[in-house]
Amino acid sequence: MAFAGTFYDGAGFPVLTDGTTVTVNLDVPLQRDEPRAAARVVTGERCGDMNNDGVLVVGAGIAGLALTLALRQREVAVDLVERAPGADGGLAVNLPGNAVSALIALGVGDQLKQIGRPVGRREYRSATGRLLFGIDEEAFWGPSARSRCVMRSELHTVLAAGLGVEPRAATVQSVKVADGGAEVEFTDGDTGRYGFVVGADGVRSAVRGALFGTAGAKEAVLSAASWRFMAPNPGVDCWVAWSGGAGSVLLLPVDDEQVYVYASATRGGPVGADPSWLGTTFQDYPAPVQAVLRHALDRPETLYHSPVEEIRLPSWTAGRCALIGDAAHATAPIWAEGAALAVEDALVLADELAAGDWDTAGQRYERRRRDRVDHVQAHTDKFSRAAGAPIWLRDLLLPVLGPRSYRAAYGPLRKPGR
């Protein structure tokens, strides 16, 4: 598929429409539960052949960008579509060691070192501030795969820089499995046929909906929703979470000046959509939490409230179609494995597509990835159930069971996910 008219937005992202003109308007007010930049597309004369023997990747988040880059590196023809091209406003992302290893395998390790901040230590604390246990993450993962917290938009920039193909401003309306490929109808009215279609379009995946309907989506057990925002660093120097009976709040430095804040319920309780929930839930928490909450509540327009949903499917593939990343297996962010699993998925699927026999490539990809994803989801479920224990009992046991749980969840992930 040939496109015309390449443009770059204010964040340096390449943006392309299927016509000749595109405008990305970053001043459009954002929906607070959908933190990505809005795109206004003005189409001109269309160009290109919508029938293609290559791969169509739907979604230009971390999963889609990683897969497109991996396919380009393997000289596999690929097109990329994204409903809202441009910088993703999804705040920050925590990259555990296996995410860092996967990004190194993707060839962007040097660029990754230039953004964000390494995470040398984790601390789990009670609602009163008492240290329950800590983890030396650098010692656990090793110096070459130190965990890292980065701004999501900066990671997108790193991944997009090497593509050589720009996302078309569209997504899919329908996908139908056909002999030797898949027939696709786009939201802008175009139709086409591809040799292989990949849904990398997140927890609300249009591709998954077209292939499997609404099956597999569920509310996360630990917390049905979350609040996320950035705030000035109140003096924390590591990953640190405070947890009590009603809520848990994580502060994670992304650089020397600011922290990423993630707040949620701890035992499946409601997370109010009014920012006052934050002030009420965490009113007695320690000083660093109070500092970021004061900043946030004075600037409610900077807060993101969104549901926490999980996807559990018996299969991620149908014919020459496959799902990767959150579209296939979104999981509550207890172990922060969303980006890691997405990039690992991308590397494995790219290898299988480059190997040929696209009729079975999806099945081979899923066989290689299923055990690892099941492991992460099982430990997510285990943690969620344990969080339902009485707080006094949880705080009594965590100094012993916490480090064991960390090692059990992350230990197998130190091996390459391929």
XYZ file of C-alpha atoms in Angstrom:
418
model
C 0.000 0.000 0.000
C 1.545 3.293 -1.057
C 0.768 6.454 0.887
C 1.488 10.100 0.145
C 2.130 13.148 2.280
C 4.270 12.634 5.381
C 3.878 15.075 8.259
C 5.304 15.382 11.760
C 3.476 16.642 14.816
C 4.907 18.797 17.596
C 6.331 15.762 19.386
C 8.188 14.609 16.289
C 5.848 11.748 15.427
C 5.341 10.913 11.752
C 1.694 11.116 10.808
C 0.180 10.004 7.533
C -3.300 9.824 6.133
C -4.510 7.871 3.138
C -4.878 11.136 1.244
C -2.581 14.074 0.898
C -3.130 16.208 3.973
C -3.279 15.488 7.693
C -3.488 17.809 10.654
C -2.825 16.660 14.195
C -4.499 19.013 16.629
C -2.930 18.553 20.067
C -5.101 21.334 21.487
C -8.314 19.316 21.255
C -9.536 18.589 24.826
C -8.814 15.001 25.815
C -11.319 12.543 27.185
C -9.903 11.855 30.612
C -10.426 8.119 30.376
C -8.776 7.898 26.958
C -5.360 9.568 27.285
C -4.091 9.957 23.761
C -3.720 12.904 21.466
C -6.650 13.674 19.231
C -6.179 13.715 15.456
C -8.189 15.677 12.929
C -7.705 14.231 9.467
C -8.433 16.260 6.353
C -8.370 13.877 3.421
C -7.335 14.824 -0.055
C -6.906 12.667 -3.145
C -6.540 9.023 -2.226
C -3.673 6.943 -3.436
C -2.524 3.374 -3.070
C -3.667 -0.184 -3.633
C -5.826 -1.561 -0.832
C -5.150 -5.176 -1.863
C -1.893 -6.301 -0.323
C -0.103 -9.581 0.296
C 1.738 -8.111 3.284
C 0.882 -7.669 6.948
C -1.609 -5.149 8.290
C -0.912 -4.019 11.858
C -3.858 -2.307 13.528
C -2.828 0.006 16.368
C 0.278 2.150 16.830
C 0.777 1.772 20.550
C 3.779 -0.023 21.994
C 2.709 -3.412 20.621
C 1.955 -2.172 17.104
C 5.044 -0.003 16.802
C 7.276 -2.811 18.080
C 5.790 -5.337 15.658
C 6.013 -2.965 12.697
C 9.647 -2.224 13.515
C 10.464 -5.924 13.932
C 8.805 -6.780 10.613
C 10.648 -3.992 8.803
C 13.915 -5.300 10.236
C 13.051 -8.731 8.811
C 12.073 -7.228 5.430
C 8.441 -8.280 5.733
C 6.029 -5.911 3.959
C 3.858 -4.171 6.540
C 1.253 -1.411 6.760
C 0.240 0.297 9.989
C -3.066 1.964 10.824
C -3.956 3.907 13.953
C -7.229 5.606 14.749
C -5.483 8.672 16.239
C -1.885 9.018 15.036
C 0.327 11.236 17.103
C 1.900 11.398 20.514
C 0.230 9.173 23.090
C -0.672 11.077 26.228
C -0.599 7.945 28.374
C 1.759 9.489 30.934
C 4.515 7.090 32.016
C 5.207 3.387 31.752
C 7.158 1.118 34.086
C 9.478 -1.265 32.233
C 10.582 -4.282 34.301
C 13.815 -6.008 33.365
C 12.236 -8.340 30.825
C 10.722 -5.329 29.027
C 14.170 -3.750 28.860
C 15.643 -7.018 27.536
C 12.944 -7.229 24.859
C 13.575 -3.649 23.747
C 17.298 -4.393 23.547
C 16.481 -7.416 21.363
C 14.384 -5.091 19.201
C 17.470 -2.965 18.636
C 16.539 0.147 20.607
C 18.539 -0.476 23.779
C 20.882 2.472 23.264
C 17.990 4.848 22.650
C 16.191 3.529 25.726
C 19.125 4.531 27.923
C 18.609 8.143 26.864
C 15.070 8.429 28.252
C 13.487 8.010 31.646
C 15.221 6.836 34.778
C 16.440 3.435 36.037
C 14.503 1.831 38.879
C 17.074 0.551 41.352
C 14.779 -0.405 44.206
C 11.157 -1.200 45.060
C 9.605 -0.485 48.437
C 6.245 -1.765 49.668
C 4.919 0.218 52.650
C 1.850 0.210 54.858
C -0.635 3.077 54.886
C 1.253 4.537 57.852
C 4.567 4.448 55.999
C 6.121 1.387 57.660
C 8.437 -0.493 55.296
C 7.040 -3.990 54.766
C 9.722 -5.162 52.351
C 12.086 -3.885 49.689
C 13.581 -5.344 46.526
C 16.968 -4.537 45.002
C 15.820 -4.535 41.374
C 19.253 -3.886 39.918
C 20.651 -6.944 41.682
C 17.638 -9.026 40.638
C 17.615 -8.139 36.930
C 21.304 -7.396 36.454
C 22.963 -4.182 35.227
C 22.148 -4.766 31.553
C 18.408 -5.141 32.179
C 17.732 -2.665 34.960
C 14.071 -1.755 35.236
C 13.246 1.696 33.922
C 10.415 4.212 34.116
C 9.915 6.331 30.989
C 7.376 8.712 29.563
C 5.163 6.747 27.212
C 5.395 9.402 24.507
C 9.204 9.191 24.593
C 9.111 5.415 24.212
C 6.745 5.845 21.256
C 9.223 8.264 19.696
C 12.036 5.728 20.073
C 9.979 2.970 18.456
C 8.588 5.169 15.672
C 11.986 6.553 14.675
C 13.096 3.414 12.865
C 9.869 2.436 11.143
C 10.134 3.830 7.640
C 6.347 3.523 7.451
C 3.820 5.880 8.974
C 0.433 5.036 10.465
C -2.578 5.747 8.339
C -5.294 7.574 10.280
C -7.923 4.842 10.420
C -8.843 1.628 12.143
C -10.849 -1.405 11.128
C -14.612 -1.718 10.976
C -14.594 -5.426 10.221
C -12.163 -8.276 9.637
C -13.166 -11.479 7.885
C -10.899 -14.504 7.719
C -10.509 -15.667 4.115
C -8.433 -18.202 2.222
C -4.885 -16.928 2.042
C -5.481 -13.844 4.162
C -8.181 -11.581 5.556
C -10.641 -9.070 4.148
C -10.707 -5.746 5.955
C -13.153 -2.858 5.996
C -11.752 0.388 7.385
C -13.629 3.050 9.311
C -13.033 5.559 6.509
C -14.966 3.359 4.082
C -12.053 1.722 2.269
C -11.807 -2.040 1.973
C -8.861 -4.281 1.298
C -7.335 -7.708 1.535
C -4.121 -8.594 3.380
C -1.993 -11.675 3.716
C -2.035 -11.389 7.519
C -3.805 -9.056 9.967
C -2.616 -8.289 13.495
C -4.722 -6.636 16.166
C -2.383 -4.550 18.322
C -5.133 -2.118 19.231
C -5.346 -2.503 22.972
C -7.910 -3.576 25.509
C -10.799 -2.161 23.428
C -9.509 -3.910 20.310
C -11.625 -3.520 17.183
C -9.854 -6.513 15.638
C -10.649 -8.705 18.641
C -14.258 -7.577 18.499
C -14.465 -8.426 14.802
C -12.926 -11.875 15.287
C -14.230 -12.969 18.687
C -17.001 -10.571 19.711
C -17.100 -9.456 23.338
C -15.739 -12.701 24.761
C -12.881 -12.554 27.230
C -13.230 -9.043 28.671
C -13.684 -8.671 32.421
C -13.232 -6.185 35.232
C -9.976 -6.580 37.146
C -10.390 -8.241 40.546
C -8.069 -5.970 42.518
C -9.480 -2.648 41.339
C -12.175 -1.799 38.825
C -10.593 1.532 37.926
C -7.555 3.698 38.598
C -6.373 7.285 38.771
C -3.115 8.295 37.076
C -1.237 11.564 36.920
C 2.169 13.215 36.957
C 3.349 15.353 39.873
C 6.513 17.055 41.143
C 8.744 14.594 42.963
C 8.092 14.992 46.715
C 11.451 13.447 47.591
C 11.165 9.763 46.696
C 14.161 8.106 45.032
C 12.733 4.703 44.097
C 9.574 2.792 43.196
C 7.453 3.044 46.346
C 3.876 1.969 47.064
C 1.735 2.600 50.143
C -1.236 0.296 50.651
C -4.110 0.284 53.132
C -7.579 -1.141 53.454
C -9.263 1.105 50.898
C -6.558 1.994 48.437
C -3.017 1.742 47.178
C -0.900 4.514 45.693
C 2.364 4.136 43.780
C 4.960 6.855 43.197
C 7.575 6.178 40.559
C 10.229 8.740 39.573
C 10.441 9.234 35.810
C 13.253 11.785 36.110
C 14.747 14.025 38.799
C 11.802 16.424 38.793
C 8.605 14.406 38.460
C 6.909 11.193 39.516
C 4.264 9.033 37.898
C 1.390 8.369 40.309
C -0.967 5.385 40.095
C -3.809 5.078 42.607
C -6.381 2.309 42.861
C -8.492 0.245 45.225
C -6.888 -2.714 46.966
C -9.696 -5.189 47.527
C -12.038 -4.738 44.609
C -13.700 -1.689 46.070
C -15.081 1.166 43.982
C -12.817 3.870 42.611
C -14.889 7.005 42.323
C -14.795 8.983 39.095
C -14.700 12.240 41.064
C -11.190 13.354 42.083
C -12.448 13.747 45.638
C -12.070 9.955 45.914
C -8.318 10.486 46.015
C -8.455 12.960 48.874
C -10.870 10.848 50.905
C -9.134 7.510 50.369
C -5.593 8.678 51.067
C -6.209 11.498 53.560
C -4.143 9.850 56.325
C -1.301 8.546 54.159
C 2.297 9.796 54.628
C 3.673 13.175 53.546
C 4.878 12.208 50.025
C 1.369 11.025 49.152
C -0.199 14.181 50.561
C 2.178 16.324 48.504
C 1.271 14.728 45.166
C -2.431 14.735 46.027
C -2.411 18.463 46.783
C -0.788 19.067 43.422
C -3.268 16.813 41.631
C -6.436 18.088 43.265
C -5.469 21.656 42.420
C -5.219 20.571 38.758
C -8.067 18.103 38.137
C -7.733 18.574 34.382
C -4.401 16.695 34.525
C -5.913 13.547 36.069
C -6.848 10.384 34.200
C -9.548 8.074 35.514
C -10.000 4.846 33.589
C -11.312 1.311 34.060
C -8.904 -1.527 34.749
C -9.953 -4.362 32.463
C -8.485 -7.744 31.694
C -8.712 -9.944 28.620
C -8.690 -13.736 28.921
C -9.186 -15.608 25.653
C -8.918 -19.316 24.807
C -7.207 -18.360 21.535
C -5.485 -15.267 20.170
C -5.557 -16.379 16.536
C -8.047 -17.091 13.772
C -6.694 -18.167 10.403
C -4.266 -15.521 9.193
C -5.202 -13.117 11.970
C -3.647 -12.721 15.417
C -3.853 -10.519 18.488
C -0.847 -9.244 20.430
C -0.301 -7.216 23.591
C -3.305 -5.937 25.510
C -5.623 -6.835 22.640
C -4.830 -10.493 23.377
C -4.186 -10.609 27.112
C -4.580 -7.298 28.962
C -3.798 -7.871 32.622
C -4.141 -5.704 35.729
C -0.835 -3.827 36.153
C 0.173 -5.507 39.409
C 3.449 -6.718 37.891
C 3.670 -3.954 35.234
C 4.017 -6.524 32.456
C 1.840 -4.912 29.784
C 4.611 -3.301 27.734
C 6.982 -6.216 28.323
C 4.556 -8.845 27.061
C 3.618 -6.632 24.103
C 7.206 -6.269 22.876
C 7.926 -9.957 23.471
C 4.790 -10.836 21.484
C 5.968 -8.586 18.666
C 9.387 -10.225 18.458
C 7.967 -13.744 18.408
C 5.236 -13.027 15.860
C 7.702 -11.181 13.621
C 9.997 -14.218 13.692
C 7.156 -16.547 12.753
C 5.932 -14.326 9.925
C 9.471 -13.963 8.591
C 9.837 -17.758 8.644
C 6.980 -18.147 6.172
C 3.870 -20.377 6.147
C 1.491 -17.673 7.265
C -1.334 -20.222 7.478
C 0.230 -21.532 10.705
C 2.291 -18.515 11.830
C -0.338 -17.353 14.300
C -0.638 -20.763 15.900
C 3.127 -21.079 16.223
C 3.335 -17.635 17.809
C 0.643 -18.493 20.331
C 2.256 -21.800 21.271
C 5.517 -20.006 22.028
C 3.881 -17.263 24.083
C 0.968 -18.860 25.917
C 2.832 -20.306 28.929
C 4.583 -17.023 29.700
C 1.392 -14.983 29.513
C -0.467 -17.575 31.595
C 2.287 -17.302 34.209
C 1.874 -13.516 34.498
C -1.902 -13.748 34.661
C -1.781 -16.500 37.286
C 0.470 -14.437 39.541
C -1.740 -11.408 38.980
C -4.721 -13.432 40.168
C -2.767 -14.762 43.146
C -1.766 -11.267 44.260
C -5.323 -9.994 43.788
C -6.726 -12.729 46.014
C -4.082 -12.137 48.693
C -4.923 -8.438 48.746
C -8.352 -9.357 50.090
C -6.880 -10.534 53.397
C -7.404 -8.390 56.509
C -4.872 -5.562 56.546
C -3.365 -6.588 59.896
C -2.721 -10.092 58.561
C -1.389 -8.868 55.231
C 1.033 -6.458 56.904
C 2.170 -9.233 59.242
C 2.899 -11.683 56.415
C 4.228 -9.408 53.665
C 7.769 -9.052 55.070
C 8.176 -12.801 54.488
C 5.787 -13.538 51.632
C 6.359 -10.335 49.641
C 9.927 -11.090 48.486
C 8.914 -14.681 47.722
C 5.989 -13.482 45.628
C 8.225 -11.059 43.721
C 10.766 -13.787 42.939
C 8.052 -16.261 41.960
C 6.422 -13.787 39.580
C 9.531 -12.303 37.991
C 12.072 -15.122 38.287
C 10.933 -17.046 35.177
C 10.717 -13.768 33.242
C 14.467 -13.254 33.457
C 14.747 -15.866 30.704
C 14.098 -14.500 27.194
C 10.423 -14.527 26.297
C 11.003 -16.017 22.857
